[in-house]
């Protein structure tokens, strides 16, 4: 395994980060443990979960599965999404961050978290209160590092400025959406992270499964797919005709190189020098096996030109596309 530094930190992580979002939902606990054990056997040392994944079951499955090898793993989790309707069961107040970290420590069965992400920006709250809480938790030994997820480029700059003003460490990681059919993060998020020393750990390099090549234009989705299961996020985002058609073009190009569509799409993300690791979230052991091939795929200028011909740098496959979970903030009416 060719371990990479996470941004400007001295922490080394595997270029594939095992995403645990499916654990506790589509993936049961015995299968989750087999996937985690297999990932470790392959040299993976980076695992990603969140407080809100599947009502906390994801953290619990991860915690029990790594219990006897805890110090091998760089464990990342998140705070910020509301877990219920209570006004302070989410967001980035000191009250919630401390309570949520304690909950995550209990569910993970550990006394420290390696990397804690702001899961998303709270557009109406300042950074300073959350940063002070994180600094206290680091001082107490409950956190090692922190990062940001789904932050725009200017927010990456602002949180680094705020951390500097508080005389505390800057975040070490940024987790944006990034794949061959959604390159919007290339405009500001990735270069901002690079400039301020954050390692980029993108999620959904396979566009929530669309870039696996399993979906065919005009055909019914496979019965075991996220689309067929009615997964809300894939239906909101990557389930677009343009992306499905592009996936077929990627499939043909990858086949001509003698590699799988999955491996090609992940390798393309990893080739970006801003990227420290890519989060891959398997539902099955077979899916994890297909991800490992990406580490041996060699891409060249012709592959970059091919990708650019499908989706131009900094753009998404669909003109005018905006993720409804992260609306544009620049027009606020008087």
Coordinates of C-alpha atoms in Angstrom, one line a residue:
X1 CA 0.0 0.0 0.0
X2 CA 1.4 3.4 -1.0
X3 CA 0.4 5.4 2.0
X4 CA 0.0 9.2 1.6
X5 CA 0.3 12.1 4.0
X6 CA -3.1 13.6 4.9
X7 CA -2.5 17.2 3.7
X8 CA 0.3 18.9 5.6
X9 CA -0.2 16.7 8.6
X10 CA 2.3 13.9 9.5
X11 CA -0.5 11.3 9.5
X12 CA -0.3 8.7 6.8
X13 CA -3.4 7.1 5.3
X14 CA -4.2 4.5 2.7
X15 CA -5.3 6.0 -0.7
X16 CA -8.6 4.0 -0.3
X17 CA -10.6 5.0 2.7
X18 CA -13.3 2.5 3.6
X19 CA -16.6 4.2 3.7
X20 CA -19.1 2.7 6.2
X21 CA -22.3 4.5 5.2
X22 CA -23.9 1.2 4.1
X23 CA -23.1 -0.6 7.4
X24 CA -26.3 -1.0 9.5
X25 CA -28.6 -0.5 6.5
X26 CA -28.0 -2.5 3.3
X27 CA -25.0 -4.3 4.9
X28 CA -25.5 -6.4 8.0
X29 CA -23.0 -6.6 10.8
X30 CA -21.3 -10.0 9.8
X31 CA -20.8 -8.7 6.3
X32 CA -19.5 -5.3 7.5
X33 CA -16.9 -7.1 9.7
X34 CA -15.7 -9.3 6.8
X35 CA -15.3 -6.2 4.6
X36 CA -13.4 -4.4 7.3
X37 CA -11.1 -7.4 7.9
X38 CA -10.5 -7.7 4.2
X39 CA -9.7 -4.0 3.8
X40 CA -7.2 -4.3 6.6
X41 CA -5.6 -7.4 4.9
X42 CA -5.2 -5.3 1.8
X43 CA -3.4 -2.6 3.8
X44 CA -6.2 -0.1 4.2
X45 CA -5.9 1.8 7.5
X46 CA -8.5 4.6 6.9
X47 CA -12.2 4.2 7.7
X48 CA -15.0 6.7 7.5
X49 CA -18.3 6.8 9.3
X50 CA -20.7 9.4 10.8
X51 CA -22.9 10.0 13.9
X52 CA -26.1 9.9 11.8
X53 CA -25.4 7.0 9.5
X54 CA -28.2 4.5 10.0
X55 CA -29.2 5.7 13.4
X56 CA -25.7 5.2 14.8
X57 CA -25.5 1.6 13.7
X58 CA -22.6 2.3 11.3
X59 CA -20.4 3.6 14.2
X60 CA -21.4 0.6 16.4
X61 CA -20.5 -1.9 13.6
X62 CA -17.2 -0.2 13.0
X63 CA -16.4 0.0 16.7
X64 CA -17.0 -3.7 17.3
X65 CA -15.2 -4.8 14.1
X66 CA -12.0 -2.9 14.9
X67 CA -12.0 -3.4 18.6
X68 CA -9.0 -5.8 18.7
X69 CA -7.0 -3.7 16.1
X70 CA -8.0 -0.2 17.0
X71 CA -4.5 1.3 16.8
X72 CA -4.1 0.1 13.2
X73 CA -7.0 2.3 12.1
X74 CA -7.4 6.0 11.4
X75 CA -11.0 6.4 12.3
X76 CA -13.0 9.3 10.9
X77 CA -16.5 10.3 12.0
X78 CA -18.6 13.4 11.7
X79 CA -21.0 15.8 13.5
X80 CA -23.4 18.4 12.3
X81 CA -26.4 16.8 10.7
X82 CA -29.6 16.9 12.9
X83 CA -30.4 13.4 14.3
X84 CA -33.9 14.3 15.3
X85 CA -36.2 17.4 15.7
X86 CA -34.7 18.7 18.9
X87 CA -33.2 22.1 18.4
X88 CA -29.8 21.3 19.7
X89 CA -29.4 17.7 18.4
X90 CA -27.4 18.9 15.4
X91 CA -25.5 21.9 14.2
X92 CA -22.2 23.1 15.6
X93 CA -22.8 24.5 19.1
X94 CA -20.4 23.6 21.9
X95 CA -23.3 21.8 23.6
X96 CA -23.9 19.5 20.7
X97 CA -20.3 18.9 19.6
X98 CA -19.3 17.7 23.0
X99 CA -22.4 15.6 23.5
X100 CA -22.1 14.1 20.0
X101 CA -18.4 13.2 20.4
X102 CA -19.2 11.5 23.7
X103 CA -21.9 9.5 21.9
X104 CA -19.6 8.6 19.1
X105 CA -16.9 7.5 21.5
X106 CA -19.4 5.2 23.2
X107 CA -20.7 3.8 20.0
X108 CA -17.2 3.3 18.5
X109 CA -16.0 1.7 21.8
X110 CA -12.9 3.8 21.8
X111 CA -11.5 6.6 24.0
X112 CA -10.3 8.8 21.1
X113 CA -11.3 9.7 17.5
X114 CA -8.6 10.2 15.0
X115 CA -10.4 12.6 12.6
X116 CA -13.7 14.5 13.3
X117 CA -15.4 16.3 10.4
X118 CA -17.8 19.2 10.4
X119 CA -20.3 17.2 8.3
X120 CA -21.7 20.3 6.6
X121 CA -21.6 24.0 7.1
X122 CA -24.1 25.6 9.4
X123 CA -24.6 28.7 7.3
X124 CA -26.1 30.7 10.2
X125 CA -23.6 29.9 12.8
X126 CA -20.0 31.2 13.3
X127 CA -17.1 28.8 13.2
X128 CA -15.4 30.0 16.4
X129 CA -17.7 28.3 18.9
X130 CA -17.3 24.9 17.2
X131 CA -13.6 25.4 16.9
X132 CA -13.2 26.1 20.6
X133 CA -15.1 23.0 21.5
X134 CA -12.9 20.9 19.1
X135 CA -9.7 22.5 20.6
X136 CA -10.9 21.5 24.1
X137 CA -11.6 17.9 23.0
X138 CA -8.2 17.7 21.4
X139 CA -6.6 19.0 24.6
X140 CA -8.6 16.3 26.5
X141 CA -7.1 13.6 24.2
X142 CA -10.5 12.7 22.8
X143 CA -9.7 13.9 19.3
X144 CA -6.4 13.8 17.3
X145 CA -7.4 15.9 14.2
X146 CA -10.4 17.6 12.6
X147 CA -11.6 18.4 9.1
X148 CA -14.5 19.8 7.1
X149 CA -17.0 18.1 4.8
X150 CA -19.0 19.8 2.0
X151 CA -17.4 23.2 2.7
X152 CA -17.2 25.7 -0.1
X153 CA -13.7 27.1 -0.9
X154 CA -14.3 30.4 0.9
X155 CA -15.4 28.5 4.0
X156 CA -12.2 26.5 4.0
X157 CA -10.2 29.7 3.9
X158 CA -12.4 31.3 6.7
X159 CA -12.1 28.3 9.0
X160 CA -8.4 28.3 8.6
X161 CA -8.3 32.1 9.4
X162 CA -10.5 31.5 12.5
X163 CA -8.3 28.6 13.7
X164 CA -5.2 30.8 13.3
X165 CA -6.9 33.6 15.3
X166 CA -7.6 31.1 18.1
X167 CA -4.0 29.9 18.0
X168 CA -5.1 26.3 17.3
X169 CA -4.3 23.8 14.6
X170 CA -6.0 24.1 11.3
X171 CA -8.1 21.3 9.9
X172 CA -6.2 18.6 8.1
X173 CA -8.8 17.3 5.7
X174 CA -11.6 18.4 3.4
X175 CA -14.3 15.9 2.2
X176 CA -16.0 17.1 -1.0
X177 CA -18.1 15.3 -3.5
X178 CA -15.8 14.6 -6.5
X179 CA -16.1 12.2 -9.5
X180 CA -15.9 12.1 -13.2
X181 CA -19.5 13.3 -13.7
X182 CA -19.4 16.0 -11.0
X183 CA -16.2 18.1 -11.2
X184 CA -17.6 21.2 -9.5
X185 CA -15.2 21.0 -6.6
X186 CA -12.3 21.6 -9.0
X187 CA -13.3 25.2 -9.2
X188 CA -12.6 26.3 -5.6
X189 CA -12.8 23.5 -3.0
X190 CA -9.9 21.4 -4.1
X191 CA -7.4 24.3 -4.8
X192 CA -8.5 26.0 -1.6
X193 CA -7.8 22.8 0.4
X194 CA -4.4 22.4 -1.3
X195 CA -3.5 26.0 -0.6
X196 CA -4.4 25.8 3.1
X197 CA -2.8 22.4 3.7
X198 CA -5.8 20.2 3.9
X199 CA -5.7 16.8 2.4
X200 CA -8.7 16.1 0.1
X201 CA -10.7 13.0 0.9
X202 CA -13.5 13.0 -1.7
X203 CA -16.6 10.9 -1.3
X204 CA -18.6 9.1 -4.0
X205 CA -15.8 8.6 -6.6
X206 CA -18.3 6.3 -8.3
X207 CA -21.1 8.8 -8.4
X208 CA -23.2 6.8 -5.9
X209 CA -22.8 3.8 -8.1
X210 CA -23.6 5.3 -11.5
X211 CA -19.9 5.0 -12.6
X212 CA -19.9 1.3 -11.8
X213 CA -21.5 0.8 -15.3
X214 CA -24.3 -1.2 -13.8
X215 CA -27.0 1.2 -15.1
X216 CA -27.9 1.1 -18.8
X217 CA -29.6 4.0 -20.6
X218 CA -33.3 3.5 -20.9
X219 CA -33.2 0.2 -18.9
X220 CA -34.6 -0.7 -15.5
X221 CA -32.0 -0.4 -12.8
X222 CA -30.7 -3.7 -11.3
X223 CA -32.9 -4.9 -8.5
X224 CA -30.1 -4.7 -5.9
X225 CA -29.0 -1.2 -6.8
X226 CA -29.4 2.0 -4.8
X227 CA -31.7 3.4 -7.5
X228 CA -34.0 0.3 -7.3
X229 CA -34.0 0.5 -3.5
X230 CA -35.2 4.1 -3.8
X231 CA -32.2 5.7 -2.1
X232 CA -33.1 9.3 -1.8
X233 CA -29.7 10.9 -2.3
X234 CA -28.9 9.1 -5.5
X235 CA -32.3 9.9 -6.9
X236 CA -31.7 13.6 -6.0
X237 CA -28.2 13.7 -7.5
X238 CA -26.4 11.3 -9.7
X239 CA -29.5 9.5 -11.3
X240 CA -29.3 11.7 -14.4
X241 CA -29.5 10.6 -18.0
X242 CA -26.3 12.4 -18.9
X243 CA -24.4 10.7 -16.1
X244 CA -25.7 7.2 -17.1
X245 CA -24.7 7.8 -20.7
X246 CA -21.2 9.0 -19.7
X247 CA -20.8 5.9 -17.5
X248 CA -21.3 3.7 -20.6
X249 CA -18.6 5.7 -22.4
X250 CA -16.3 5.2 -19.5
X251 CA -17.1 1.5 -19.5
X252 CA -16.1 1.2 -23.2
X253 CA -12.9 3.2 -22.6
X254 CA -11.9 1.2 -19.6
X255 CA -12.6 -2.1 -21.3
X256 CA -10.2 -1.1 -24.1
X257 CA -7.5 -0.5 -21.5
X258 CA -8.3 -3.9 -20.0
X259 CA -9.5 -2.5 -16.6
X260 CA -13.0 -2.3 -15.0
X261 CA -15.1 0.8 -15.1
X262 CA -15.0 0.9 -11.3
X263 CA -11.2 0.8 -11.2
X264 CA -10.8 3.4 -13.9
X265 CA -13.2 5.9 -12.2
X266 CA -11.5 5.6 -8.8
X267 CA -8.0 5.8 -10.3
X268 CA -9.0 9.0 -12.1
X269 CA -10.0 10.6 -8.8
X270 CA -6.8 9.4 -7.1
X271 CA -4.6 10.8 -9.9
X272 CA -5.4 14.4 -8.7
X273 CA -2.5 15.5 -6.6
X274 CA -4.8 17.3 -4.2
X275 CA -6.4 14.0 -3.2
X276 CA -5.0 12.1 -0.2
X277 CA -7.5 9.3 -0.3
X278 CA -10.9 8.5 -1.9
X279 CA -13.8 7.2 0.2
X280 CA -15.2 4.0 -1.3
X281 CA -18.4 2.6 0.3
X282 CA -19.0 -1.0 -0.4
X283 CA -22.3 -2.8 0.2
X284 CA -20.7 -6.2 -0.4
X285 CA -17.3 -7.9 -0.2
X286 CA -17.3 -8.3 -4.0
X287 CA -17.6 -4.5 -4.3
X288 CA -14.6 -4.0 -2.0
X289 CA -12.6 -6.4 -4.1
X290 CA -13.4 -4.4 -7.3
X291 CA -12.1 -1.2 -5.7
X292 CA -8.6 -2.6 -4.9
X293 CA -7.9 -2.9 -8.6
X294 CA -7.9 0.9 -8.9
X295 CA -4.5 1.0 -7.0
X296 CA -2.8 -0.7 -9.9
X297 CA -4.4 1.3 -12.8
X298 CA -2.0 3.6 -14.7
X299 CA -3.6 6.6 -16.4
X300 CA -1.9 8.9 -19.0
X301 CA -2.6 12.0 -20.9
X302 CA -5.0 10.2 -23.3
X303 CA -7.1 9.2 -20.3
X304 CA -7.2 12.8 -19.0
X305 CA -8.2 14.0 -22.5
X306 CA -11.0 11.4 -22.6
X307 CA -12.3 12.5 -19.2
X308 CA -12.3 16.1 -20.2
X309 CA -14.2 15.3 -23.4
X310 CA -17.0 13.8 -21.3
X311 CA -17.3 16.6 -18.6
X312 CA -15.2 19.7 -18.8
X313 CA -13.0 20.6 -15.8
X314 CA -15.0 22.3 -13.1
X315 CA -18.4 21.3 -14.5
X316 CA -21.0 18.6 -13.9
X317 CA -22.5 16.3 -16.5
X318 CA -25.8 18.1 -16.5
X319 CA -25.8 21.9 -17.4
X320 CA -27.3 23.9 -14.5
X321 CA -27.1 21.0 -12.0
X322 CA -27.2 21.9 -8.3
X323 CA -27.4 19.4 -5.5
X324 CA -30.6 20.3 -3.6
X325 CA -28.9 19.4 -0.3
X326 CA -26.4 22.3 -0.8
X327 CA -28.3 25.1 -2.5
X328 CA -26.6 28.2 -4.0
X329 CA -26.3 30.9 -1.3
X330 CA -25.6 34.0 -3.4
X331 CA -29.1 35.3 -3.9
X332 CA -30.8 36.2 -0.7
X333 CA -33.8 38.4 -1.1
X334 CA -34.3 41.7 0.8

